[in-house]
Every structure is written in structure tokens, then in C-alpha cells.
Coordinates of C-alpha atoms in Angstrom, one line a residue:
Chain S
M231 CA 60.0 -181.6 -3.3
D232 CA 63.0 -183.7 -4.0
L233 CA 65.8 -183.1 -1.5
K234 CA 68.4 -183.2 -4.3
E235 CA 66.4 -180.7 -6.2
A236 CA 66.1 -178.4 -3.1
V237 CA 69.9 -178.5 -2.7
K238 CA 70.5 -177.8 -6.3
D239 CA 68.1 -174.9 -6.4
K240 CA 69.0 -173.6 -3.0
I241 CA 65.4 -173.9 -2.0
P242 CA 64.8 -174.5 1.7
W243 CA 63.7 -178.0 2.6
D244 CA 60.0 -178.3 3.1
G245 CA 60.0 -181.0 5.8
T246 CA 58.7 -183.8 3.6
L247 CA 60.3 -187.2 2.8
P248 CA 60.2 -188.2 -0.9
L249 CA 58.4 -191.6 -1.6
N250 CA 61.4 -193.2 -3.2
E251 CA 63.4 -192.5 0.0
F252 CA 61.0 -194.0 2.4
S253 CA 62.2 -197.6 2.2
L254 CA 65.8 -196.6 2.7
S255 CA 64.8 -194.4 5.7
A256 CA 62.7 -197.4 7.0
S257 CA 65.6 -199.8 6.9
T258 CA 68.0 -197.3 8.6
F259 CA 65.3 -196.8 11.4
S260 CA 64.7 -200.5 11.9
D261 CA 68.4 -201.2 12.0
K262 CA 69.1 -198.6 14.6
W263 CA 66.1 -199.8 16.5
K264 CA 67.4 -203.2 16.7
M265 CA 70.8 -201.9 17.9
F266 CA 69.5 -199.6 20.6
N267 CA 66.1 -200.9 21.8
H268 CA 66.8 -204.4 22.9
S269 CA 63.7 -204.7 25.0
F270 CA 61.5 -204.3 22.0
P271 CA 60.8 -206.7 19.2
P272 CA 62.2 -205.4 15.9
W273 CA 60.2 -203.4 13.3
L274 CA 59.4 -205.5 10.3
W275 CA 59.1 -204.4 6.7
N276 CA 56.0 -205.5 5.0
P277 CA 56.0 -205.1 1.2
C278 CA 52.9 -204.2 -0.6
P279 CA 51.2 -205.0 -2.8
K280 CA 52.2 -208.5 -2.5
H281 CA 52.2 -209.3 -6.1
H282 CA 54.3 -207.4 -8.5
L283 CA 54.5 -207.6 -12.2
N284 CA 58.0 -206.1 -12.1
S285 CA 59.9 -207.8 -9.4
S286 CA 62.8 -205.4 -9.6
H287 CA 60.7 -202.4 -9.1
K288 CA 61.3 -200.8 -5.7
V289 CA 58.8 -202.3 -3.4
E290 CA 56.3 -200.2 -1.6
G291 CA 55.6 -201.2 2.0
Y292 CA 55.3 -200.2 5.6
L293 CA 57.0 -201.0 8.9
S294 CA 55.2 -202.9 11.6
L295 CA 55.7 -203.4 15.3
E296 CA 53.1 -205.6 16.7
N297 CA 51.9 -207.1 19.8
V298 CA 53.6 -204.8 22.2
C299 CA 52.1 -205.0 25.6
L300 CA 51.5 -202.1 27.8
V301 CA 51.8 -203.2 31.4
K302 CA 50.0 -200.8 33.7
S303 CA 51.7 -200.0 37.0
C304 CA 50.3 -198.8 40.2
E305 CA 52.3 -195.7 40.1
E306 CA 51.1 -194.7 36.7
E307 CA 48.8 -191.8 37.7
K308 CA 51.7 -190.1 39.3
N309 CA 54.2 -190.8 36.6
H310 CA 53.6 -188.6 33.7
G311 CA 56.9 -189.2 32.0
S312 CA 57.1 -192.8 30.8
L313 CA 55.1 -195.9 30.4
S314 CA 56.6 -199.3 30.7
W315 CA 56.4 -201.4 27.6
K316 CA 57.1 -205.1 27.6
E317 CA 57.4 -207.3 24.6
E318 CA 54.6 -209.8 25.0
S319 CA 56.8 -212.9 25.6
N320 CA 58.7 -211.1 28.4
I321 CA 55.6 -210.4 30.5
S322 CA 56.4 -213.1 33.0
Q323 CA 59.9 -211.7 33.5
A324 CA 60.6 -209.3 36.3
E325 CA 62.9 -207.2 34.2
E326 CA 61.8 -203.6 33.3
P327 CA 62.9 -202.0 30.1
F328 CA 63.3 -198.4 31.2
D329 CA 62.2 -197.5 34.6
H330 CA 63.3 -199.7 37.4
A331 CA 61.2 -197.8 39.9
T332 CA 57.9 -198.8 38.2
L333 CA 56.1 -201.5 40.1
V334 CA 54.0 -203.9 38.3
C335 CA 50.8 -204.7 40.2
P336 CA 50.0 -208.3 40.9
E337 CA 46.9 -208.2 38.8
F338 CA 48.1 -206.4 35.8
E339 CA 46.0 -205.7 32.6
A340 CA 47.8 -206.0 29.4
N341 CA 46.6 -203.9 26.5
H342 CA 48.2 -205.0 23.2
Y343 CA 49.3 -202.5 20.7
D344 CA 50.2 -202.8 17.0
F345 CA 52.1 -200.0 15.4
H346 CA 52.5 -199.5 11.7
I347 CA 54.6 -196.7 10.0
V348 CA 52.9 -196.1 6.5
Y349 CA 54.0 -193.5 4.0
S350 CA 51.4 -191.0 2.8
P351 CA 51.8 -190.0 -0.8
S352 CA 49.4 -187.1 -0.3
Y353 CA 51.2 -185.5 2.6
R354 CA 54.7 -187.0 1.6
V355 CA 55.5 -187.9 5.2
P356 CA 55.4 -191.1 7.2
V357 CA 52.2 -191.7 9.3
L358 CA 51.9 -193.6 12.5
Y359 CA 48.9 -196.0 12.5
F360 CA 48.1 -198.0 15.6
R361 CA 45.4 -200.2 17.1
S362 CA 44.9 -201.6 20.4
Y363 CA 43.1 -204.7 21.8
Y364 CA 42.7 -206.5 25.1
S365 CA 44.2 -209.8 25.7
D366 CA 41.0 -211.5 24.5
G367 CA 41.3 -209.7 21.2
Q368 CA 38.5 -207.2 21.7
P369 CA 39.4 -203.7 20.4
L370 CA 40.0 -200.9 22.9
P371 CA 37.8 -197.9 22.5
L372 CA 39.6 -194.6 22.0
G373 CA 38.8 -193.5 25.5
E374 CA 40.8 -196.4 26.9
I375 CA 43.6 -195.8 24.5
E376 CA 43.8 -192.2 25.7
K377 CA 44.2 -193.4 29.2
D378 CA 47.2 -195.5 28.2
L379 CA 48.9 -192.5 26.6
P380 CA 51.4 -190.5 28.6
G381 CA 49.8 -187.6 30.7
H382 CA 50.9 -184.7 28.6
S383 CA 49.9 -186.6 25.5
A384 CA 46.2 -186.5 26.2
E385 CA 46.3 -182.7 26.6
L386 CA 48.3 -182.0 23.5
L387 CA 46.2 -184.3 21.5
L388 CA 43.1 -182.4 22.5
E389 CA 44.6 -179.1 21.7
S390 CA 47.5 -179.5 19.4
K391 CA 47.6 -178.1 15.9
W392 CA 50.4 -180.4 15.2
T393 CA 48.9 -183.8 15.6
F394 CA 45.7 -185.4 16.6
I395 CA 44.3 -188.9 16.5
T396 CA 41.8 -189.9 13.9
Q397 CA 40.3 -193.2 13.0
E398 CA 40.7 -194.2 9.4
E399 CA 40.9 -197.2 7.3
H400 CA 44.4 -198.7 7.1
P401 CA 45.6 -198.0 3.5
Y402 CA 46.5 -201.6 2.9
L403 CA 44.5 -203.8 5.3
N404 CA 40.9 -202.8 4.9
R405 CA 40.3 -202.4 8.6
P406 CA 39.7 -199.4 10.8
W407 CA 42.9 -198.2 12.6
Y408 CA 43.8 -195.1 14.5
K409 CA 46.4 -192.8 13.1
L410 CA 48.3 -189.6 14.1
H411 CA 47.0 -187.2 11.5
P412 CA 49.9 -186.2 9.2
C413 CA 48.9 -182.6 8.3
G414 CA 51.3 -181.0 10.7
T415 CA 54.2 -183.3 10.3
R416 CA 56.0 -181.4 7.6
D417 CA 56.0 -178.3 9.7
W418 CA 57.4 -179.8 12.8
M419 CA 60.0 -181.9 11.0
K420 CA 61.1 -178.6 9.4
L421 CA 61.4 -177.1 12.8
L422 CA 63.3 -180.1 14.2
L423 CA 65.7 -180.6 11.3
S424 CA 66.2 -177.6 9.1
D425 CA 69.3 -176.6 10.9
T426 CA 71.0 -179.9 10.4
Y427 CA 70.0 -180.0 6.8
T428 CA 72.9 -179.3 4.6
S429 CA 74.0 -180.7 1.3
S430 CA 77.0 -182.4 3.0
N431 CA 74.8 -184.3 5.4
K432 CA 74.6 -187.5 3.5
N433 CA 72.5 -189.5 6.0
F434 CA 69.9 -186.9 6.4
I435 CA 67.3 -189.0 4.5
E436 CA 68.3 -192.1 6.4
Q437 CA 67.8 -190.3 9.6
Y438 CA 64.4 -188.9 8.7
L439 CA 62.3 -191.6 10.2
V440 CA 64.6 -191.8 13.4
S441 CA 64.0 -188.1 13.9
W442 CA 60.4 -188.3 13.1
F443 CA 59.9 -191.1 15.5
S444 CA 61.7 -189.4 18.3
V445 CA 58.7 -187.0 18.3
V446 CA 55.8 -189.2 17.3
G447 CA 56.9 -192.0 19.6
Q448 CA 56.6 -189.7 22.6
V449 CA 52.9 -189.1 21.7
V450 CA 52.1 -192.8 22.2
G451 CA 54.6 -193.3 25.0
L452 CA 57.2 -195.2 23.1
K453 CA 60.4 -193.6 24.2
I454 CA 63.2 -194.5 22.0
S455 CA 66.7 -194.7 23.2
L456 CA 68.4 -191.4 22.6
E457 CA 71.4 -193.3 21.3
M458 CA 69.5 -193.8 18.1
L459 CA 69.9 -190.1 17.4
N460 CA 73.3 -188.7 16.5
I461 CA 74.9 -186.0 18.6
E462 CA 73.5 -183.0 16.7
E463 CA 70.1 -184.4 16.7
K464 CA 70.2 -185.2 20.4
K465 CA 71.0 -181.6 21.1
L466 CA 68.2 -180.4 18.8
F467 CA 65.8 -182.9 20.2
E468 CA 66.4 -181.8 23.7
T469 CA 65.9 -178.1 22.9
T470 CA 63.2 -178.3 20.3
A471 CA 61.0 -181.3 21.0
S472 CA 59.2 -179.6 23.8
D473 CA 58.7 -176.5 21.7
I474 CA 56.9 -178.6 19.2
F475 CA 54.2 -179.3 21.6
E476 CA 53.8 -175.9 22.9
Chain V
M30 CA 30.1 -175.2 -14.8
S31 CA 30.5 -177.4 -17.9
E32 CA 27.8 -179.6 -19.3
A33 CA 29.8 -182.5 -18.1
Q34 CA 29.9 -181.3 -14.6
K35 CA 26.1 -180.8 -14.6
Y36 CA 25.6 -184.4 -15.8
V37 CA 27.9 -185.6 -13.0
W38 CA 26.0 -183.7 -10.4
K39 CA 22.6 -184.9 -11.7
G40 CA 23.8 -188.5 -12.0
A41 CA 22.0 -190.9 -9.6
I42 CA 21.9 -194.6 -9.1
P43 CA 18.4 -196.2 -8.7
L44 CA 18.5 -198.4 -5.6
Q45 CA 16.2 -201.0 -4.4
I46 CA 16.9 -201.4 -0.7
H47 CA 15.9 -204.5 1.3
L48 CA 15.9 -204.6 5.0
H49 CA 17.9 -207.5 6.2
E50 CA 15.7 -210.3 7.2
S51 CA 17.1 -210.6 10.8
E52 CA 15.7 -207.1 11.5
V53 CA 12.2 -207.7 10.1
T54 CA 9.8 -208.2 13.0
T55 CA 6.5 -207.8 11.2
L56 CA 4.5 -209.9 8.8
P57 CA 4.3 -209.4 6.0
P58 CA 7.8 -208.0 5.7
P59 CA 8.1 -204.5 4.4
P60 CA 8.5 -203.9 0.7
P61 CA 12.0 -202.7 -0.4
A62 CA 12.5 -199.0 -0.5
L63 CA 13.1 -197.4 -4.0
V64 CA 15.5 -194.6 -3.8
L65 CA 17.4 -192.5 -6.3
A66 CA 20.8 -192.1 -4.7
P67 CA 23.1 -189.2 -6.0
R68 CA 26.3 -190.4 -7.4
I69 CA 28.3 -187.8 -5.6
G70 CA 26.5 -188.6 -2.3
Y71 CA 27.1 -191.2 0.4
L72 CA 24.9 -194.1 1.5
P73 CA 24.4 -193.2 5.1
L74 CA 22.8 -189.9 4.0
L75 CA 19.9 -192.0 2.8
I76 CA 18.9 -192.7 6.3
S77 CA 16.3 -189.8 6.3
L78 CA 14.5 -191.6 3.5
L79 CA 15.0 -195.1 4.7
K80 CA 14.3 -194.9 8.5
P81 CA 10.7 -193.8 8.0
H82 CA 10.2 -196.5 5.5
F83 CA 11.3 -199.3 7.8
S84 CA 10.9 -197.9 11.3
A85 CA 7.6 -199.8 11.9
T86 CA 9.2 -203.1 11.6
L87 CA 12.6 -202.6 13.2
P88 CA 13.3 -204.3 16.5
P89 CA 13.7 -202.0 19.5
G90 CA 17.2 -200.6 20.0
V91 CA 19.7 -198.0 18.7
D92 CA 20.0 -197.7 15.0
T93 CA 23.3 -197.6 13.2
I94 CA 22.8 -197.9 9.5
W95 CA 25.1 -199.9 7.2
F96 CA 24.7 -201.4 3.8
E97 CA 25.8 -204.5 2.0
Y98 CA 25.9 -205.8 -1.5
K99 CA 25.8 -209.6 -2.0
G100 CA 27.2 -210.0 1.5
L101 CA 30.0 -207.4 1.1
P102 CA 29.7 -204.6 3.7
L103 CA 29.9 -201.3 1.9
K104 CA 32.5 -198.7 2.9
W105 CA 30.3 -195.7 3.5
Y106 CA 32.9 -193.0 3.0
I107 CA 33.2 -194.1 -0.7
P108 CA 30.8 -192.0 -2.9
T109 CA 27.8 -194.0 -3.9
G110 CA 28.6 -193.7 -7.6
V111 CA 32.1 -195.1 -7.1
L112 CA 30.7 -198.1 -5.2
F113 CA 28.3 -198.8 -8.0
D114 CA 31.0 -198.5 -10.7
L115 CA 33.3 -200.8 -8.8
L116 CA 30.9 -203.5 -7.6
C117 CA 28.4 -203.6 -10.3
M118 CA 30.5 -203.5 -13.5
E119 CA 27.5 -204.9 -15.4
P120 CA 25.1 -202.2 -14.2
E121 CA 22.2 -203.6 -12.3
R122 CA 19.1 -201.4 -12.5
P123 CA 17.9 -201.0 -9.9
W124 CA 20.9 -201.8 -7.8
N125 CA 19.7 -204.2 -5.1
L126 CA 21.3 -203.5 -1.7
T127 CA 20.6 -204.7 1.8
V128 CA 20.3 -202.3 4.7
H129 CA 20.9 -203.0 8.3
F130 CA 20.1 -200.9 11.3
R131 CA 21.8 -203.2 13.8
G132 CA 24.9 -205.3 14.2
Y133 CA 27.3 -202.8 12.9
P134 CA 30.5 -204.7 11.7
S135 CA 32.9 -202.4 13.6
N136 CA 35.8 -204.8 13.1
L137 CA 35.5 -204.1 9.3
L138 CA 33.9 -200.7 8.9
L139 CA 34.8 -197.4 10.3
P140 CA 32.2 -196.2 12.7
C141 CA 29.6 -193.9 11.2
E142 CA 27.4 -191.8 13.5
G143 CA 25.2 -190.3 10.9
E144 CA 25.5 -187.2 8.8
D145 CA 28.3 -185.7 11.0
S146 CA 30.6 -188.6 10.3
V147 CA 30.0 -188.4 6.6
K148 CA 30.6 -184.6 6.7
W149 CA 33.8 -185.0 8.7
S150 CA 35.0 -187.6 6.2
F151 CA 34.2 -185.3 3.3
I152 CA 36.0 -182.3 4.9
N153 CA 39.0 -184.4 5.7
S154 CA 39.2 -185.6 2.2
L155 CA 38.8 -182.0 1.0
K156 CA 41.7 -181.0 3.3
E157 CA 43.8 -183.8 1.8
A158 CA 43.1 -182.7 -1.7
A159 CA 43.8 -179.1 -0.9
Y160 CA 47.2 -180.3 0.6
V161 CA 48.0 -182.2 -2.6
I162 CA 47.1 -179.3 -4.8
T163 CA 48.5 -176.4 -2.9
G164 CA 50.9 -177.9 -0.3
N165 CA 48.8 -176.9 2.7
C166 CA 45.2 -177.0 4.1
K167 CA 45.1 -173.4 4.9
N168 CA 42.3 -172.4 2.6
I169 CA 40.1 -175.2 4.0
M170 CA 41.0 -174.4 7.6
N171 CA 40.2 -170.7 7.0
M172 CA 36.8 -171.3 5.5
S173 CA 34.1 -169.4 7.4
Q174 CA 31.4 -171.4 9.1
T175 CA 28.9 -170.2 6.6
D176 CA 31.0 -171.2 3.7
Q177 CA 31.6 -174.6 5.1
A178 CA 27.9 -175.1 5.8
D179 CA 27.1 -173.9 2.3
L180 CA 29.6 -176.2 0.7
W181 CA 28.4 -179.2 2.6
G182 CA 24.7 -178.3 2.0
S183 CA 25.4 -177.9 -1.7
V184 CA 26.7 -181.5 -1.8
L185 CA 23.8 -182.8 0.3
N186 CA 21.3 -181.2 -2.0
G187 CA 23.2 -181.8 -5.2
N188 CA 23.2 -178.0 -6.0
L189 CA 26.0 -177.4 -8.4
E190 CA 25.5 -173.7 -8.7
S191 CA 25.8 -173.2 -4.9
Y192 CA 28.7 -175.5 -4.8
S193 CA 30.6 -173.6 -7.6
R194 CA 30.1 -170.3 -5.9
V195 CA 31.6 -171.5 -2.6
S196 CA 34.3 -173.8 -4.0
S197 CA 35.7 -171.1 -6.3
K198 CA 36.8 -169.2 -3.2
L199 CA 38.9 -172.1 -2.4
K200 CA 41.2 -171.6 -5.3
L201 CA 41.9 -175.3 -5.9
E202 CA 42.0 -175.2 -9.7
T203 CA 44.3 -177.9 -10.8
F204 CA 44.4 -177.6 -14.6
E205 CA 44.1 -174.6 -16.8
D206 CA 44.3 -175.2 -20.5
E207 CA 42.2 -174.9 -23.5
Y208 CA 40.2 -177.9 -22.6
T209 CA 38.7 -176.3 -19.6
E210 CA 35.4 -174.5 -20.2
N211 CA 35.6 -171.4 -18.3
V212 CA 32.4 -169.5 -17.6
D213 CA 34.1 -166.7 -15.9
S214 CA 35.5 -164.7 -18.8
A215 CA 37.1 -162.1 -16.5
S216 CA 39.4 -164.9 -15.2
T217 CA 43.0 -164.4 -16.2
K218 CA 43.4 -168.1 -16.3
S219 CA 41.0 -168.9 -19.1
Q220 CA 42.3 -169.9 -22.6
Q221 CA 45.9 -169.6 -21.6
S222 CA 48.2 -172.5 -21.2
T223 CA 49.6 -172.9 -17.7
G224 CA 51.1 -169.7 -16.5
D225 CA 54.7 -169.3 -17.2
A226 CA 55.3 -166.4 -14.8
E227 CA 55.6 -168.4 -11.7
A228 CA 57.5 -171.3 -13.5
V229 CA 60.6 -169.4 -14.6
G230 CA 63.6 -171.5 -14.0
Q231 CA 61.7 -174.3 -12.3
V232 CA 59.9 -177.4 -13.4
K233 CA 56.3 -176.8 -12.8
T234 CA 54.8 -179.8 -11.2
S235 CA 51.2 -180.1 -10.3
R236 CA 49.8 -182.8 -8.2
I237 CA 46.3 -184.1 -8.9
P238 CA 44.4 -185.9 -6.1
V239 CA 43.3 -189.2 -7.3
R240 CA 41.8 -192.2 -5.7
L241 CA 42.1 -195.4 -7.8
Y242 CA 40.3 -198.6 -7.0
L243 CA 42.2 -201.3 -8.9
W244 CA 41.3 -204.9 -9.5
T245 CA 43.1 -207.3 -11.7
V246 CA 42.0 -210.4 -13.7
N247 CA 44.1 -213.1 -15.3
E248 CA 41.6 -214.1 -18.0
D249 CA 40.0 -212.0 -20.6
F250 CA 36.3 -211.6 -20.5
D251 CA 33.9 -210.2 -23.1
D252 CA 31.1 -209.0 -21.0
F253 CA 31.1 -207.6 -17.5
E254 CA 28.6 -210.3 -16.6
D255 CA 31.5 -212.8 -16.9
A256 CA 33.9 -210.7 -15.0
P257 CA 35.0 -211.9 -11.6
V258 CA 32.9 -210.7 -8.7
I259 CA 34.4 -208.5 -6.1
D260 CA 33.1 -210.3 -3.0
N261 CA 35.9 -209.2 -0.7
W262 CA 37.6 -205.8 -0.3
D263 CA 41.0 -207.6 -0.3
K264 CA 40.4 -208.1 -4.1
V265 CA 40.5 -204.3 -4.6
S266 CA 43.7 -202.3 -4.2
Y267 CA 42.9 -198.9 -3.0
I268 CA 45.5 -196.5 -4.3
N269 CA 45.3 -193.0 -2.8
R270 CA 48.2 -191.4 -4.7
P271 CA 48.4 -188.1 -6.5
V272 CA 49.3 -188.0 -10.2
E273 CA 52.3 -185.8 -10.7
I274 CA 52.1 -183.7 -13.8
H275 CA 55.3 -182.2 -15.3
K276 CA 55.5 -179.2 -17.5
E277 CA 57.0 -181.4 -20.2
D278 CA 53.9 -183.5 -20.3
G279 CA 52.1 -180.9 -22.4
K280 CA 48.4 -180.6 -23.1
Y281 CA 48.0 -184.1 -24.5
F282 CA 48.8 -185.9 -21.4
S283 CA 46.1 -188.5 -21.6
L284 CA 44.0 -190.5 -19.2
N285 CA 46.1 -193.5 -20.3
D286 CA 49.2 -191.7 -19.4
A287 CA 47.8 -190.8 -16.0
V288 CA 46.7 -194.4 -15.1
K289 CA 50.1 -195.8 -16.0
R290 CA 52.0 -193.1 -14.1
L291 CA 49.9 -194.1 -11.1
L292 CA 50.8 -197.8 -11.4
P293 CA 54.6 -197.9 -11.9
E294 CA 54.6 -201.5 -10.5
Y295 CA 52.6 -202.5 -13.6
F296 CA 53.8 -200.1 -16.1
P297 CA 57.4 -199.6 -15.2
E298 CA 58.5 -197.6 -18.2
S299 CA 55.5 -195.2 -18.1
S300 CA 56.7 -191.8 -19.2
F301 CA 55.6 -189.7 -22.1
G302 CA 56.1 -191.3 -25.4
N303 CA 54.9 -194.7 -24.3
E304 CA 52.9 -196.5 -27.0
G305 CA 49.9 -198.7 -26.7
D306 CA 48.1 -200.0 -23.8
A307 CA 50.4 -202.9 -23.0
S308 CA 53.7 -202.7 -21.2
I309 CA 55.9 -205.6 -21.6
N310 CA 57.9 -206.6 -18.7
Q311 CA 60.6 -209.1 -19.3
S312 CA 61.3 -211.2 -16.4
A313 CA 64.5 -212.7 -17.7
G314 CA 67.8 -210.8 -17.5
E315 CA 66.7 -208.4 -14.8
E316 CA 68.5 -207.9 -11.6
G317 CA 67.0 -208.9 -8.3
E318 CA 64.4 -211.5 -7.8
N319 CA 63.7 -213.5 -10.9
S320 CA 61.1 -216.1 -11.1
C321 CA 62.2 -217.2 -14.6
D322 CA 63.9 -220.6 -14.9
P323 CA 67.3 -219.7 -16.3
E324 CA 67.6 -223.0 -17.9
S325 CA 64.5 -222.9 -20.1
S326 CA 64.9 -222.0 -23.7
S327 CA 62.0 -219.5 -23.9
H328 CA 61.1 -217.1 -21.2
T329 CA 57.7 -215.9 -20.0
V330 CA 56.9 -212.3 -19.9
E331 CA 54.1 -210.7 -17.9
I332 CA 51.9 -208.2 -19.5
A333 CA 49.7 -205.7 -17.9
E334 CA 46.9 -204.3 -19.9
I335 CA 44.3 -201.7 -19.0
K336 CA 41.0 -203.5 -19.4
C337 CA 38.7 -200.8 -18.3
V338 CA 38.7 -197.4 -16.6
R339 CA 35.3 -196.3 -15.3
I340 CA 34.8 -192.8 -13.9
Q341 CA 31.4 -191.4 -12.9
G342 CA 29.7 -194.4 -14.7
I343 CA 31.4 -193.8 -18.0
E344 CA 34.4 -195.3 -19.7
P345 CA 36.1 -192.4 -21.4
S346 CA 38.4 -193.1 -24.3
L347 CA 41.9 -193.4 -22.8
E348 CA 43.1 -190.8 -25.2
V349 CA 41.0 -188.0 -23.7
P350 CA 43.3 -185.4 -22.1
F351 CA 43.6 -186.1 -18.4
S352 CA 43.0 -182.4 -17.6
W353 CA 39.5 -182.6 -19.1
V354 CA 38.8 -185.8 -17.1
V355 CA 39.9 -184.1 -13.9
N356 CA 38.1 -180.8 -14.4
N357 CA 34.8 -182.4 -15.4
L358 CA 34.6 -185.7 -13.6
M359 CA 36.1 -185.1 -10.1
N360 CA 34.0 -185.4 -7.0
P361 CA 33.1 -182.4 -4.9
E362 CA 36.0 -183.0 -2.5
Y363 CA 38.4 -182.5 -5.4
F364 CA 39.3 -186.1 -5.8
L365 CA 39.0 -188.0 -9.0
H366 CA 37.9 -191.5 -8.3
M367 CA 38.7 -194.1 -10.9
C368 CA 37.8 -197.8 -11.1
V369 CA 40.4 -199.6 -13.0
C370 CA 40.5 -203.2 -14.2
L371 CA 43.8 -204.5 -15.3
K372 CA 44.4 -207.7 -17.1
V373 CA 47.6 -209.4 -16.1
S374 CA 48.7 -212.3 -18.1
E375 CA 51.8 -214.4 -18.8
A376 CA 52.8 -215.2 -22.3
N377 CA 55.7 -216.9 -23.9
A378 CA 58.0 -214.4 -25.4
L379 CA 58.4 -214.7 -29.1
Q380 CA 62.0 -215.5 -29.9

């Protein structure tokens, strides 16, 4: 359903993001990310397919954030809230991105993660794809990935009707990746954003990915700075985000 | 069930399957297995036939079956018929494949743990198709265990009657028009054009689940024997995108129209009323990136032309109504799989 159409016909928004709005939403997301999440590398836009007959055609593509290292800390088992993420090049630095209380053990293991945000034309929502590998390049089995996820995440992944991890081939890269299954996305995006959706809210589409990621990122332990959300969303986020995973 | 559907369900690819030499431990090596593989089936399901044939010669260890064709590992979740249509444009009969029971290339292929993995992949695709058609997966999620078992069983056994019985409960009809043969005369949706009742005041859009396997060539070729070989999955673009049907399209919305609508990057003006197979895209005078040399006196244009569309082993005329193609040639999980070859060439524009 096209958002403009929905407004025109006064049909309630169905929670989806139209295909032709994805790249706009993606660039808003990556701009805000750059502004507010300094400790992370930026998200990059990857156009596909690489060759176009019509170079002025709006390019299809996906966002990527690669080689993010998860540094395990000794206190991890007790700490259900957040994981420490370090950009790979910063590993040797003492600086922590979010949680100054987290200690880094002398012998830390670094699991590397690549994240891609790919649009699904079938479900009409963005989908988070990810893969993980050890420092030597060997892929992590799902069991190990689940250990890296925040404590509450493992539970909700097992039981949630909203989201679960599946292994599928990356739509563009011909390799097996993991993804958060999109079949529930529309429903919880509706829950999250319906109240802020009004015809006068011009940057609604632009904010779609930011809002989406505020939820999805939590599942994989990537906490975004709440500054990325505007004031209304922040309020909503605080009240409804936990409801989503009930 | 139409005649065409019966043909599709009976369709099978004769395979000659050779065990990879690294897994042969006996002399003389075992002869290849000759198997008739259903088009709508999946290669790993053949293990029940292949394992007994080769088990005496396999080295000790755990078996994880995988197949390759001329060195290309085969994606097991793609229906067998589609793999054949895509990789063997000049049909090879029997189709010579190599089977492995060891050394699974898990960096390239999704893991496959036997029939359950294949079934899961099938149900997952069915859910996706249901979502595309109806907007949600409820009818699949709410299937009874018996129905789900019967549905999967009918696919395993190639039993179209059993399949039709169960699948009709899912209410996933995509097209209703006079091109659809409808056995059930009591159905209210038979020879009527798409129902107007629900569509009052709204554009009625249907979305049709399609999986398109696209490869492009720059040079023309007469026979498929001369066609470039697909020896790498990167040479195929996998396009998993629904075709959007608008009420204005009318009943003559053709296969040609559908393929072009799926490929706006190659057919930018595709809309009803487009003529011919070729879409000419001028690179001069357009905004944005422009590879044309502004100082040259003539300019090159790039032309995309549909060279071939193969579905269930046949090349339907591109003028066939798309609704007929979908209703008769789709796979049991409600996806229409199409192998499409485009010729993309540059030509000097005639001034």
C-alpha cells in the first residue's frame, strides 16, 4: 500500500514501506547514524545490480555495516542489557562506546559481524541480514551467535511470534546468511508508529528505517543512540518497544 | 486441474548421476544411477534412491548429500525443473550430474539436513507466496497438521489430485478470468471477470509471486549450444519480486508485459501499451550519470531484448495471457519460476 494512497483514501497505514521509498529511508538512516553513533563505522549503500541499462533509473540496493567486532567482557553473563561493540580498528584502544563499566578481559575473543539491511519486495519491509565469523574467517555456528546476543534476545527469539532467525541465501550475494524473518515486521511497525502517522508528518517515510532499527537493532544487541529518534518517537519507543516483545 | 497442470506435475527430468570420484572407494567404480526426477521436486529428496545405489562404495562417515553440474554446486532449494531449465538451455538427456555425500560446501550452499530442510524451505516459500497474494500468512499458519502433511506428501509423491484438494482450502487463487479452466462449477469465481464487488472505489491490485532467474548476453546466438554457459551463480540474477497487476491491465496482460514489469531497470517504460520486445533507452540527454561522450556526433543506445523465457521446460509465446501462465505453470508453493535470458546490446542510434 502506498502511503500517499493511504492518506488519500483514509485507509489506515499497514506498516509497510514502499519499495520506491527504501533508498530515501536508507539515506536518512545512514546520515543520522553517522551523526549520532560515532563509535561505529558508517552504513554504506551498495547499489545492485551493478550494471544498469538505464543509468537514471532509481537504483536498487542495500545498506551494509561490516566488520563490527563484538568484544566479550568478563561481566557479560550478568549484564543482560548491552553488549560492547567496537569498530575493528579501535580494538586496541581503551575507549568503550557505551558502557564504561564493562571490563575487557585480557584475552578477549573478537567475533566479527556483518550486517546488511535489504528490502524485501514480497513482505514490503526492510530485513536485517547478518553473518558472523571468527578472527580467522571461519563462520560462527548459530549456537555461538545466540550466545553473543543480549540475554533477553535469546528467549524472545525462541518464542516470539514477531521475529526469529532463519538461515537463507542473501538475495544478492549467493551465500548463506542469517536473517531476522520479516513476516511480523509490518505488524510491530504498525504498533510502533501508527499514532505518529499523520498526513502532515512529512518525514515519516524517512524515519521508517530509523524506527525499524530501533527495535531490530536491540535483537542483535546494537543499541542505537536514542538521539536518532525524534521526541515523539522516543516517547513511543520507551513505552511500546518492550510491549512488542511481550 | 487443467491439462496443463497435469503435464507440469507429471514432468520429470531424466538424470544420470555419477558419484564424485573422491568418494569412490571400490573398484570397479559404481555405475551412475539413472533416476527420473520430478520437475516440481527437489534434488536432495532423491537421496532415498541414491543412497542404496552408492552406499557400498562410500567412505565411512556422515552423509550430507549435495549435487553439482559441471563444477557448479546446485542450490537444493530451487526446484529440479528450474535448475535444468536454467543450466541446461540446450537440454541434455539424460542430464549428467555429480553427487557428493561428503565435503558439503557450507560457505556456498545453505545447509540441508535431509527431507526436513527441504520441507521447511517449501513451507517457508508457501508462506511468502501467501503473504504476497493475501497480505498475511494466516492461512498457512492455521493449517492443520494433517493438511500440512497431506500437502507436503502430495508434492513428494507428485499427486496432483491430493494436492488440489488440500491447496484449495488455502484460498490462494491469484487470477480468475475466462482463461482459467475451473472444474468446480459451483464456484462463484468461474467464468466471471475479476469481482467488482470488493473493488468499488479502489484500484484492485493483485500481487503474483514470481521468482525470476535472469541472465544476460551481449551477443546473439542461434542455438542454445552456443549460448554462454552458466558456470557461476554470480552470472544469474535472482529476482524474487512479485508482479503487480492493476485492474487497468485487463485480461490481455501478457507474459511479455509481466516480464518487462519485473525488470524496470531494463525496460523503463514498461506499462500497458508498450510495443515490441525491445525497449530503447537513450543514454544521451538524460539526467544523472551518463556514459555518453557529449562531444560525439552520434550517440549509442542500449537495447534490451527478451531472448528467451523458459517456464516448466517450455517457451510459451510471449503473447500468452499472464494469468494463464500463472494458473497453469506455477509450482506447488504458488511461485511461478521463470528463466529469462536478455540480450543487451549497444547500437549506434540512427540519426
